[in-house]
């Protein structure tokens, strides 16, 4: 097991996903600038080591709501439109903040917004891949989010755990780090079952591990629970990337993970040469639709 952690030091292209709850003060929902600055510093340090870095960041809708304070009754009448309007406001504010902090560390950040059409459509997918490659070649750090301003159920990806794995697959990343409000994968939900045991390493992501996923999330802000993280693991590992679920309580865990420390749950890559990303993502949505669910 130690050798699997040691090889994390050699990773060259890393995708880091952070959720809404990790970027906000729980008491107010306002941006936690200290945590945000630590995150940026960690990413810039990886970049300074010669690694390609991509950030998948939530938080646009939450920041938009804090800025415009939508009327609750209006939200009930027009939930999708209000959500999209808040995303338009919040995404601009979020990127402005990121740009300022990255500039303090002499790094350039770029924004990439995606929907399911980015994955489903061959031309869109190739164009997105080319954009990522050119940005990384230029030394830019792409910041990715779902394009909630235009996304409806038919074209939404649904959660940034899945989105980050899609990005990792598209750009050929060799490591995906999911920062969450939980230490990693447990045999059951540790919040409700004190007997749940921690899983340090998943060598083969079979049905046994997939059944440990829960549809709930511990935060009232984020949209992804353990089930979405296991879906992300299926995509990432099949695409040839190792994946780690780790707790964002201390953002500095990022460099500790890349140093090979035994933190979080490590899912080992099992590259499938015939893995079809668009078909897999399409299958996820067909499964949701057949159950009458939204992502």
PDB file of C-alpha atoms in Angstrom:
ATOM      1  CA  UNK A   1       0.000   0.000   0.000  1.00  0.00           C
ATOM      2  CA  UNK A   2       2.858   2.376   0.761  1.00  0.00           C
ATOM      3  CA  UNK A   3       4.137   2.159  -2.812  1.00  0.00           C
ATOM      4  CA  UNK A   4       0.730   3.278  -4.122  1.00  0.00           C
ATOM      5  CA  UNK A   5       0.941   6.419  -2.012  1.00  0.00           C
ATOM      6  CA  UNK A   6       4.564   7.000  -2.971  1.00  0.00           C
ATOM      7  CA  UNK A   7       3.704   7.107  -6.646  1.00  0.00           C
ATOM      8  CA  UNK A   8       1.422  10.102  -6.014  1.00  0.00           C
ATOM      9  CA  UNK A   9       4.587  12.207  -5.866  1.00  0.00           C
ATOM     10  CA  UNK A  10       5.119  11.500  -9.564  1.00  0.00           C
ATOM     11  CA  UNK A  11       1.709  12.743 -10.760  1.00  0.00           C
ATOM     12  CA  UNK A  12       1.983  15.337 -13.508  1.00  0.00           C
ATOM     13  CA  UNK A  13      -1.598  16.418 -14.262  1.00  0.00           C
ATOM     14  CA  UNK A  14      -3.894  16.940 -11.266  1.00  0.00           C
ATOM     15  CA  UNK A  15      -7.569  17.894 -11.048  1.00  0.00           C
ATOM     16  CA  UNK A  16      -8.785  19.225  -7.691  1.00  0.00           C
ATOM     17  CA  UNK A  17     -12.487  19.549  -6.912  1.00  0.00           C
ATOM     18  CA  UNK A  18     -13.781  21.618  -4.019  1.00  0.00           C
ATOM     19  CA  UNK A  19     -17.421  21.971  -3.003  1.00  0.00           C
ATOM     20  CA  UNK A  20     -19.544  24.937  -1.984  1.00  0.00           C
ATOM     21  CA  UNK A  21     -19.553  24.065   1.707  1.00  0.00           C
ATOM     22  CA  UNK A  22     -15.740  24.105   1.778  1.00  0.00           C
ATOM     23  CA  UNK A  23     -15.592  27.688   0.546  1.00  0.00           C
ATOM     24  CA  UNK A  24     -18.126  29.327   2.859  1.00  0.00           C
ATOM     25  CA  UNK A  25     -18.618  30.236   6.477  1.00  0.00           C
ATOM     26  CA  UNK A  26     -21.359  27.843   7.675  1.00  0.00           C
ATOM     27  CA  UNK A  27     -22.866  30.503   9.931  1.00  0.00           C
ATOM     28  CA  UNK A  28     -23.494  33.063   7.179  1.00  0.00           C
ATOM     29  CA  UNK A  29     -22.897  31.421   3.811  1.00  0.00           C
ATOM     30  CA  UNK A  30     -20.433  34.197   2.955  1.00  0.00           C
ATOM     31  CA  UNK A  31     -17.125  33.417   1.281  1.00  0.00           C
ATOM     32  CA  UNK A  32     -14.351  32.149   3.547  1.00  0.00           C
ATOM     33  CA  UNK A  33     -11.443  34.119   2.107  1.00  0.00           C
ATOM     34  CA  UNK A  34      -8.839  32.481   4.330  1.00  0.00           C
ATOM     35  CA  UNK A  35      -9.723  29.008   3.052  1.00  0.00           C
ATOM     36  CA  UNK A  36      -9.933  30.322  -0.499  1.00  0.00           C
ATOM     37  CA  UNK A  37      -6.470  31.842  -0.281  1.00  0.00           C
ATOM     38  CA  UNK A  38      -4.997  28.646   1.165  1.00  0.00           C
ATOM     39  CA  UNK A  39      -6.592  26.695  -1.700  1.00  0.00           C
ATOM     40  CA  UNK A  40      -5.089  29.011  -4.297  1.00  0.00           C
ATOM     41  CA  UNK A  41      -1.683  28.894  -2.608  1.00  0.00           C
ATOM     42  CA  UNK A  42      -1.746  25.083  -2.609  1.00  0.00           C
ATOM     43  CA  UNK A  43      -2.630  24.963  -6.310  1.00  0.00           C
ATOM     44  CA  UNK A  44       0.022  27.534  -7.212  1.00  0.00           C
ATOM     45  CA  UNK A  45       2.608  25.518  -5.322  1.00  0.00           C
ATOM     46  CA  UNK A  46       1.726  22.419  -7.341  1.00  0.00           C
ATOM     47  CA  UNK A  47       2.003  24.512 -10.488  1.00  0.00           C
ATOM     48  CA  UNK A  48       5.422  25.748  -9.383  1.00  0.00           C
ATOM     49  CA  UNK A  49       6.522  22.103  -9.118  1.00  0.00           C
ATOM     50  CA  UNK A  50       5.921  21.756 -12.857  1.00  0.00           C
ATOM     51  CA  UNK A  51       2.558  20.011 -12.600  1.00  0.00           C
ATOM     52  CA  UNK A  52      -0.533  20.802 -14.670  1.00  0.00           C
ATOM     53  CA  UNK A  53      -3.347  21.871 -12.369  1.00  0.00           C
ATOM     54  CA  UNK A  54      -7.098  22.189 -12.965  1.00  0.00           C
ATOM     55  CA  UNK A  55      -9.587  23.342 -10.343  1.00  0.00           C
ATOM     56  CA  UNK A  56     -13.255  22.339 -10.406  1.00  0.00           C
ATOM     57  CA  UNK A  57     -15.004  24.781  -8.098  1.00  0.00           C
ATOM     58  CA  UNK A  58     -18.589  25.006  -6.910  1.00  0.00           C
ATOM     59  CA  UNK A  59     -20.104  28.067  -5.302  1.00  0.00           C
ATOM     60  CA  UNK A  60     -21.582  30.205  -8.079  1.00  0.00           C
ATOM     61  CA  UNK A  61     -25.265  29.808  -7.223  1.00  0.00           C
ATOM     62  CA  UNK A  62     -24.666  30.221  -3.498  1.00  0.00           C
ATOM     63  CA  UNK A  63     -22.659  33.396  -4.051  1.00  0.00           C
ATOM     64  CA  UNK A  64     -25.287  34.756  -6.415  1.00  0.00           C
ATOM     65  CA  UNK A  65     -28.027  34.196  -3.849  1.00  0.00           C
ATOM     66  CA  UNK A  66     -25.995  36.020  -1.215  1.00  0.00           C
ATOM     67  CA  UNK A  67     -25.545  38.952  -3.590  1.00  0.00           C
ATOM     68  CA  UNK A  68     -29.118  39.457  -4.847  1.00  0.00           C
ATOM     69  CA  UNK A  69     -31.212  37.957  -2.025  1.00  0.00           C
ATOM     70  CA  UNK A  70     -33.977  36.472  -4.242  1.00  0.00           C
ATOM     71  CA  UNK A  71     -37.495  36.636  -2.846  1.00  0.00           C
ATOM     72  CA  UNK A  72     -38.540  33.172  -1.548  1.00  0.00           C
ATOM     73  CA  UNK A  73     -42.014  33.379  -3.080  1.00  0.00           C
ATOM     74  CA  UNK A  74     -40.507  34.297  -6.456  1.00  0.00           C
ATOM     75  CA  UNK A  75     -38.105  31.372  -6.156  1.00  0.00           C
ATOM     76  CA  UNK A  76     -41.045  29.015  -5.659  1.00  0.00           C
ATOM     77  CA  UNK A  77     -42.730  30.313  -8.817  1.00  0.00           C
ATOM     78  CA  UNK A  78     -39.621  30.359 -11.011  1.00  0.00           C
ATOM     79  CA  UNK A  79     -37.028  28.045  -9.380  1.00  0.00           C
ATOM     80  CA  UNK A  80     -34.984  27.287 -12.500  1.00  0.00           C
ATOM     81  CA  UNK A  81     -34.864  30.880 -13.758  1.00  0.00           C
ATOM     82  CA  UNK A  82     -33.892  32.201 -10.319  1.00  0.00           C
ATOM     83  CA  UNK A  83     -31.193  29.558  -9.974  1.00  0.00           C
ATOM     84  CA  UNK A  84     -29.775  30.432 -13.383  1.00  0.00           C
ATOM     85  CA  UNK A  85     -29.862  34.155 -12.676  1.00  0.00           C
ATOM     86  CA  UNK A  86     -28.080  33.634  -9.353  1.00  0.00           C
ATOM     87  CA  UNK A  87     -25.486  31.510 -11.149  1.00  0.00           C
ATOM     88  CA  UNK A  88     -24.856  34.320 -13.645  1.00  0.00           C
ATOM     89  CA  UNK A  89     -24.204  36.786 -10.825  1.00  0.00           C
ATOM     90  CA  UNK A  90     -22.324  34.372  -8.594  1.00  0.00           C
ATOM     91  CA  UNK A  91     -20.035  32.900 -11.254  1.00  0.00           C
ATOM     92  CA  UNK A  92     -18.721  36.366 -12.139  1.00  0.00           C
ATOM     93  CA  UNK A  93     -18.121  37.197  -8.476  1.00  0.00           C
ATOM     94  CA  UNK A  94     -16.438  33.849  -7.839  1.00  0.00           C
ATOM     95  CA  UNK A  95     -14.101  34.192 -10.821  1.00  0.00           C
ATOM     96  CA  UNK A  96     -13.241  37.793  -9.931  1.00  0.00           C
ATOM     97  CA  UNK A  97     -12.160  36.611  -6.488  1.00  0.00           C
ATOM     98  CA  UNK A  98     -10.142  33.711  -7.888  1.00  0.00           C
ATOM     99  CA  UNK A  99      -8.447  35.936 -10.464  1.00  0.00           C
ATOM    100  CA  UNK A 100      -7.342  38.416  -7.812  1.00  0.00           C
ATOM    101  CA  UNK A 101      -5.890  35.796  -5.488  1.00  0.00           C
ATOM    102  CA  UNK A 102      -4.160  33.808  -8.241  1.00  0.00           C
ATOM    103  CA  UNK A 103      -2.609  37.059  -9.499  1.00  0.00           C
ATOM    104  CA  UNK A 104      -1.072  37.624  -6.062  1.00  0.00           C
ATOM    105  CA  UNK A 105       0.923  34.426  -6.630  1.00  0.00           C
ATOM    106  CA  UNK A 106       1.838  35.417 -10.194  1.00  0.00           C
ATOM    107  CA  UNK A 107      -0.455  32.831 -11.761  1.00  0.00           C
ATOM    108  CA  UNK A 108      -3.077  33.241 -14.465  1.00  0.00           C
ATOM    109  CA  UNK A 109      -6.494  31.584 -14.115  1.00  0.00           C
ATOM    110  CA  UNK A 110      -9.093  30.921 -16.810  1.00  0.00           C
ATOM    111  CA  UNK A 111     -12.787  30.061 -16.674  1.00  0.00           C
ATOM    112  CA  UNK A 112     -14.322  27.053 -18.421  1.00  0.00           C
ATOM    113  CA  UNK A 113     -18.065  26.390 -18.089  1.00  0.00           C
ATOM    114  CA  UNK A 114     -19.444  23.045 -19.235  1.00  0.00           C
ATOM    115  CA  UNK A 115     -22.739  21.247 -19.777  1.00  0.00           C
ATOM    116  CA  UNK A 116     -23.568  17.705 -20.822  1.00  0.00           C
ATOM    117  CA  UNK A 117     -23.403  18.849 -24.449  1.00  0.00           C
ATOM    118  CA  UNK A 118     -19.683  19.426 -23.911  1.00  0.00           C
ATOM    119  CA  UNK A 119     -19.369  15.681 -23.351  1.00  0.00           C
ATOM    120  CA  UNK A 120     -22.118  14.297 -25.619  1.00  0.00           C
ATOM    121  CA  UNK A 121     -21.221  16.190 -28.765  1.00  0.00           C
ATOM    122  CA  UNK A 122     -17.994  14.981 -30.383  1.00  0.00           C
ATOM    123  CA  UNK A 123     -17.056  18.382 -31.797  1.00  0.00           C
ATOM    124  CA  UNK A 124     -17.783  20.185 -28.528  1.00  0.00           C
ATOM    125  CA  UNK A 125     -15.767  17.632 -26.582  1.00  0.00           C
ATOM    126  CA  UNK A 126     -12.755  17.901 -28.897  1.00  0.00           C
ATOM    127  CA  UNK A 127     -12.950  21.701 -28.808  1.00  0.00           C
ATOM    128  CA  UNK A 128     -13.026  21.642 -25.003  1.00  0.00           C
ATOM    129  CA  UNK A 129     -10.073  19.242 -24.899  1.00  0.00           C
ATOM    130  CA  UNK A 130      -8.113  21.493 -27.239  1.00  0.00           C
ATOM    131  CA  UNK A 131      -8.881  24.521 -25.060  1.00  0.00           C
ATOM    132  CA  UNK A 132      -7.734  22.704 -21.925  1.00  0.00           C
ATOM    133  CA  UNK A 133      -4.532  21.558 -23.618  1.00  0.00           C
ATOM    134  CA  UNK A 134      -3.708  25.030 -24.901  1.00  0.00           C
ATOM    135  CA  UNK A 135      -4.364  26.653 -21.529  1.00  0.00           C
ATOM    136  CA  UNK A 136      -2.197  24.107 -19.730  1.00  0.00           C
ATOM    137  CA  UNK A 137       0.536  24.548 -22.365  1.00  0.00           C
ATOM    138  CA  UNK A 138       0.416  28.304 -21.675  1.00  0.00           C
ATOM    139  CA  UNK A 139       0.822  27.666 -17.955  1.00  0.00           C
ATOM    140  CA  UNK A 140      -2.712  28.778 -17.115  1.00  0.00           C
ATOM    141  CA  UNK A 141      -4.770  27.199 -14.325  1.00  0.00           C
ATOM    142  CA  UNK A 142      -8.292  26.451 -15.651  1.00  0.00           C
ATOM    143  CA  UNK A 143     -11.178  26.859 -13.200  1.00  0.00           C
ATOM    144  CA  UNK A 144     -14.153  24.730 -14.202  1.00  0.00           C
ATOM    145  CA  UNK A 145     -17.797  24.775 -13.189  1.00  0.00           C
ATOM    146  CA  UNK A 146     -21.059  23.624 -14.688  1.00  0.00           C
ATOM    147  CA  UNK A 147     -22.716  26.303 -16.783  1.00  0.00           C
ATOM    148  CA  UNK A 148     -25.713  26.649 -14.479  1.00  0.00           C
ATOM    149  CA  UNK A 149     -26.789  29.821 -16.274  1.00  0.00           C
ATOM    150  CA  UNK A 150     -28.022  27.781 -19.245  1.00  0.00           C
ATOM    151  CA  UNK A 151     -28.147  24.204 -17.953  1.00  0.00           C
ATOM    152  CA  UNK A 152     -31.526  22.568 -17.459  1.00  0.00           C
ATOM    153  CA  UNK A 153     -32.177  18.951 -16.494  1.00  0.00           C
ATOM    154  CA  UNK A 154     -31.768  17.807 -20.090  1.00  0.00           C
ATOM    155  CA  UNK A 155     -28.238  19.150 -20.436  1.00  0.00           C
ATOM    156  CA  UNK A 156     -26.945  19.402 -16.867  1.00  0.00           C
ATOM    157  CA  UNK A 157     -24.167  17.225 -15.524  1.00  0.00           C
ATOM    158  CA  UNK A 158     -25.698  17.619 -12.091  1.00  0.00           C
ATOM    159  CA  UNK A 159     -22.845  17.672  -9.597  1.00  0.00           C
ATOM    160  CA  UNK A 160     -19.218  18.708  -9.566  1.00  0.00           C
ATOM    161  CA  UNK A 161     -17.933  15.338  -8.349  1.00  0.00           C
ATOM    162  CA  UNK A 162     -18.998  13.855 -11.678  1.00  0.00           C
ATOM    163  CA  UNK A 163     -17.896  16.973 -13.553  1.00  0.00           C
ATOM    164  CA  UNK A 164     -14.398  16.792 -12.082  1.00  0.00           C
ATOM    165  CA  UNK A 165     -14.053  13.157 -13.130  1.00  0.00           C
ATOM    166  CA  UNK A 166     -15.262  14.041 -16.630  1.00  0.00           C
ATOM    167  CA  UNK A 167     -12.622  16.776 -16.802  1.00  0.00           C
ATOM    168  CA  UNK A 168      -9.949  14.359 -15.552  1.00  0.00           C
ATOM    169  CA  UNK A 169     -10.953  11.874 -18.242  1.00  0.00           C
ATOM    170  CA  UNK A 170     -11.060  14.472 -21.021  1.00  0.00           C
ATOM    171  CA  UNK A 171      -7.595  15.892 -20.304  1.00  0.00           C
ATOM    172  CA  UNK A 172      -5.863  12.624 -19.421  1.00  0.00           C
ATOM    173  CA  UNK A 173      -5.175  13.583 -15.810  1.00  0.00           C
ATOM    174  CA  UNK A 174      -3.329  11.050 -13.674  1.00  0.00           C
ATOM    175  CA  UNK A 175      -4.787  12.204 -10.322  1.00  0.00           C
ATOM    176  CA  UNK A 176      -8.175  13.506  -9.189  1.00  0.00           C
ATOM    177  CA  UNK A 177      -8.581  14.895  -5.675  1.00  0.00           C
ATOM    178  CA  UNK A 178     -12.122  15.337  -4.336  1.00  0.00           C
ATOM    179  CA  UNK A 179     -12.167  17.599  -1.293  1.00  0.00           C
ATOM    180  CA  UNK A 180     -15.260  16.960   0.795  1.00  0.00           C
ATOM    181  CA  UNK A 181     -16.671  17.306   4.316  1.00  0.00           C
ATOM    182  CA  UNK A 182     -15.823  13.675   5.085  1.00  0.00           C
ATOM    183  CA  UNK A 183     -12.472  11.920   5.561  1.00  0.00           C
ATOM    184  CA  UNK A 184     -13.057   9.419   2.772  1.00  0.00           C
ATOM    185  CA  UNK A 185     -15.013   6.235   2.084  1.00  0.00           C
ATOM    186  CA  UNK A 186     -16.564   4.362   4.986  1.00  0.00           C
ATOM    187  CA  UNK A 187     -18.387   1.046   5.042  1.00  0.00           C
ATOM    188  CA  UNK A 188     -21.450   3.044   6.153  1.00  0.00           C
ATOM    189  CA  UNK A 189     -22.316   6.656   6.944  1.00  0.00           C
ATOM    190  CA  UNK A 190     -20.154   7.500  10.012  1.00  0.00           C
ATOM    191  CA  UNK A 191     -22.535  10.329  10.919  1.00  0.00           C
ATOM    192  CA  UNK A 192     -25.278   7.819  11.711  1.00  0.00           C
ATOM    193  CA  UNK A 193     -23.384   4.570  12.274  1.00  0.00           C
ATOM    194  CA  UNK A 194     -20.522   4.702  14.818  1.00  0.00           C
ATOM    195  CA  UNK A 195     -19.519   1.166  13.779  1.00  0.00           C
ATOM    196  CA  UNK A 196     -18.653   2.286  10.246  1.00  0.00           C
ATOM    197  CA  UNK A 197     -15.027   1.560   9.365  1.00  0.00           C
ATOM    198  CA  UNK A 198     -12.726   3.640   7.193  1.00  0.00           C
ATOM    199  CA  UNK A 199     -11.478   2.371   3.827  1.00  0.00           C
ATOM    200  CA  UNK A 200      -7.908   3.513   3.115  1.00  0.00           C
ATOM    201  CA  UNK A 201      -7.460   2.030  -0.365  1.00  0.00           C
ATOM    202  CA  UNK A 202      -9.746   0.676  -3.062  1.00  0.00           C
ATOM    203  CA  UNK A 203      -7.749  -1.486  -5.436  1.00  0.00           C
ATOM    204  CA  UNK A 204     -10.730  -2.598  -7.498  1.00  0.00           C
ATOM    205  CA  UNK A 205     -13.981  -0.641  -7.513  1.00  0.00           C
ATOM    206  CA  UNK A 206     -16.481  -3.482  -7.560  1.00  0.00           C
ATOM    207  CA  UNK A 207     -20.120  -3.767  -6.489  1.00  0.00           C
ATOM    208  CA  UNK A 208     -19.066  -4.283  -2.871  1.00  0.00           C
ATOM    209  CA  UNK A 209     -17.642  -0.753  -2.700  1.00  0.00           C
ATOM    210  CA  UNK A 210     -20.289   0.850  -4.902  1.00  0.00           C
ATOM    211  CA  UNK A 211     -22.983  -0.288  -2.491  1.00  0.00           C
ATOM    212  CA  UNK A 212     -21.356   1.791   0.244  1.00  0.00           C
ATOM    213  CA  UNK A 213     -22.453   4.971  -1.538  1.00  0.00           C
ATOM    214  CA  UNK A 214     -25.166   7.103  -0.022  1.00  0.00           C
ATOM    215  CA  UNK A 215     -27.374   9.538  -1.908  1.00  0.00           C
ATOM    216  CA  UNK A 216     -27.358  12.056   0.935  1.00  0.00           C
ATOM    217  CA  UNK A 217     -24.825  14.756   1.682  1.00  0.00           C
ATOM    218  CA  UNK A 218     -23.864  16.168   5.039  1.00  0.00           C
ATOM    219  CA  UNK A 219     -24.157  19.752   3.841  1.00  0.00           C
ATOM    220  CA  UNK A 220     -27.172  21.852   3.005  1.00  0.00           C
ATOM    221  CA  UNK A 221     -25.108  23.654   0.368  1.00  0.00           C
ATOM    222  CA  UNK A 222     -23.527  20.998  -1.821  1.00  0.00           C
ATOM    223  CA  UNK A 223     -25.256  18.662  -4.259  1.00  0.00           C
ATOM    224  CA  UNK A 224     -23.040  15.592  -4.076  1.00  0.00           C
ATOM    225  CA  UNK A 225     -23.082  12.738  -1.586  1.00  0.00           C
ATOM    226  CA  UNK A 226     -20.919   9.611  -1.476  1.00  0.00           C
ATOM    227  CA  UNK A 227     -22.786   8.072  -4.411  1.00  0.00           C
ATOM    228  CA  UNK A 228     -21.626  10.882  -6.718  1.00  0.00           C
ATOM    229  CA  UNK A 229     -18.054  10.460  -5.473  1.00  0.00           C
ATOM    230  CA  UNK A 230     -18.148   6.754  -6.292  1.00  0.00           C
ATOM    231  CA  UNK A 231     -19.518   7.601  -9.732  1.00  0.00           C
ATOM    232  CA  UNK A 232     -16.577   9.975 -10.120  1.00  0.00           C
ATOM    233  CA  UNK A 233     -14.247   7.156  -9.057  1.00  0.00           C
ATOM    234  CA  UNK A 234     -15.699   4.885 -11.753  1.00  0.00           C
ATOM    235  CA  UNK A 235     -15.005   7.501 -14.429  1.00  0.00           C
ATOM    236  CA  UNK A 236     -11.575   8.534 -13.159  1.00  0.00           C
ATOM    237  CA  UNK A 237     -10.150   5.074 -12.559  1.00  0.00           C
ATOM    238  CA  UNK A 238     -11.497   3.723 -15.864  1.00  0.00           C
ATOM    239  CA  UNK A 239      -9.821   6.677 -17.585  1.00  0.00           C
ATOM    240  CA  UNK A 240      -6.463   5.877 -15.994  1.00  0.00           C
ATOM    241  CA  UNK A 241      -6.385   8.310 -13.068  1.00  0.00           C
ATOM    242  CA  UNK A 242      -5.962   7.577  -9.396  1.00  0.00           C
ATOM    243  CA  UNK A 243      -8.572   9.341  -7.266  1.00  0.00           C
ATOM    244  CA  UNK A 244      -8.580  10.453  -3.626  1.00  0.00           C
ATOM    245  CA  UNK A 245     -11.496  11.489  -1.435  1.00  0.00           C
ATOM    246  CA  UNK A 246     -10.189  13.655   1.402  1.00  0.00           C
ATOM    247  CA  UNK A 247     -11.484  16.069   4.016  1.00  0.00           C
ATOM    248  CA  UNK A 248     -11.297  19.771   3.194  1.00  0.00           C
ATOM    249  CA  UNK A 249     -11.256  20.732   6.879  1.00  0.00           C
ATOM    250  CA  UNK A 250      -7.620  21.729   6.318  1.00  0.00           C
ATOM    251  CA  UNK A 251      -7.068  22.741   2.685  1.00  0.00           C
ATOM    252  CA  UNK A 252      -3.341  22.145   3.128  1.00  0.00           C
ATOM    253  CA  UNK A 253      -4.133  18.458   2.852  1.00  0.00           C
ATOM    254  CA  UNK A 254      -3.617  18.883  -0.910  1.00  0.00           C
ATOM    255  CA  UNK A 255       0.178  19.036  -0.726  1.00  0.00           C
ATOM    256  CA  UNK A 256       0.213  16.307   1.921  1.00  0.00           C
ATOM    257  CA  UNK A 257      -1.693  13.991  -0.402  1.00  0.00           C
ATOM    258  CA  UNK A 258       0.642  14.690  -3.298  1.00  0.00           C
ATOM    259  CA  UNK A 259       3.599  14.031  -0.980  1.00  0.00           C
ATOM    260  CA  UNK A 260       2.205  10.519  -0.526  1.00  0.00           C
ATOM    261  CA  UNK A 261       0.893  10.760   3.015  1.00  0.00           C
ATOM    262  CA  UNK A 262      -1.686   8.195   4.049  1.00  0.00           C
ATOM    263  CA  UNK A 263      -4.729  10.463   4.149  1.00  0.00           C
ATOM    264  CA  UNK A 264      -8.154  10.058   2.613  1.00  0.00           C
ATOM    265  CA  UNK A 265      -9.308   7.112   0.527  1.00  0.00           C
ATOM    266  CA  UNK A 266      -7.206   6.251  -2.518  1.00  0.00           C
ATOM    267  CA  UNK A 267      -8.900   4.634  -5.523  1.00  0.00           C
ATOM    268  CA  UNK A 268      -6.355   3.019  -7.812  1.00  0.00           C
ATOM    269  CA  UNK A 269      -6.520   3.568 -11.551  1.00  0.00           C
ATOM    270  CA  UNK A 270      -7.762   0.643 -13.653  1.00  0.00           C
ATOM    271  CA  UNK A 271      -7.562   2.043 -17.154  1.00  0.00           C
ATOM    272  CA  UNK A 272     -10.079   0.560 -19.577  1.00  0.00           C
ATOM    273  CA  UNK A 273      -8.912   1.000 -23.154  1.00  0.00           C
ATOM    274  CA  UNK A 274     -12.476   0.821 -24.462  1.00  0.00           C
ATOM    275  CA  UNK A 275     -13.969   3.209 -21.887  1.00  0.00           C
ATOM    276  CA  UNK A 276     -16.556   5.413 -23.632  1.00  0.00           C
ATOM    277  CA  UNK A 277     -17.000   8.619 -21.621  1.00  0.00           C
ATOM    278  CA  UNK A 278     -20.035  10.020 -23.530  1.00  0.00           C
ATOM    279  CA  UNK A 279     -21.845   6.667 -23.347  1.00  0.00           C
ATOM    280  CA  UNK A 280     -21.134   6.348 -19.627  1.00  0.00           C
ATOM    281  CA  UNK A 281     -22.365   9.868 -18.839  1.00  0.00           C
ATOM    282  CA  UNK A 282     -25.429   9.328 -21.033  1.00  0.00           C
ATOM    283  CA  UNK A 283     -26.161   6.109 -19.188  1.00  0.00           C
ATOM    284  CA  UNK A 284     -26.076   7.918 -15.857  1.00  0.00           C
ATOM    285  CA  UNK A 285     -28.766  10.319 -16.989  1.00  0.00           C
ATOM    286  CA  UNK A 286     -30.900   7.584 -18.509  1.00  0.00           C
ATOM    287  CA  UNK A 287     -30.768   5.802 -15.163  1.00  0.00           C
ATOM    288  CA  UNK A 288     -31.841   8.969 -13.321  1.00  0.00           C
ATOM    289  CA  UNK A 289     -34.628   9.649 -15.812  1.00  0.00           C
ATOM    290  CA  UNK A 290     -35.981   6.110 -15.578  1.00  0.00           C
ATOM    291  CA  UNK A 291     -36.349   6.591 -11.801  1.00  0.00           C
ATOM    292  CA  UNK A 292     -37.990   9.974 -12.218  1.00  0.00           C
ATOM    293  CA  UNK A 293     -35.087  11.730 -10.524  1.00  0.00           C
ATOM    294  CA  UNK A 294     -33.046  14.776 -11.317  1.00  0.00           C
ATOM    295  CA  UNK A 295     -29.296  14.908 -10.947  1.00  0.00           C
TER     296      UNK A 295
END
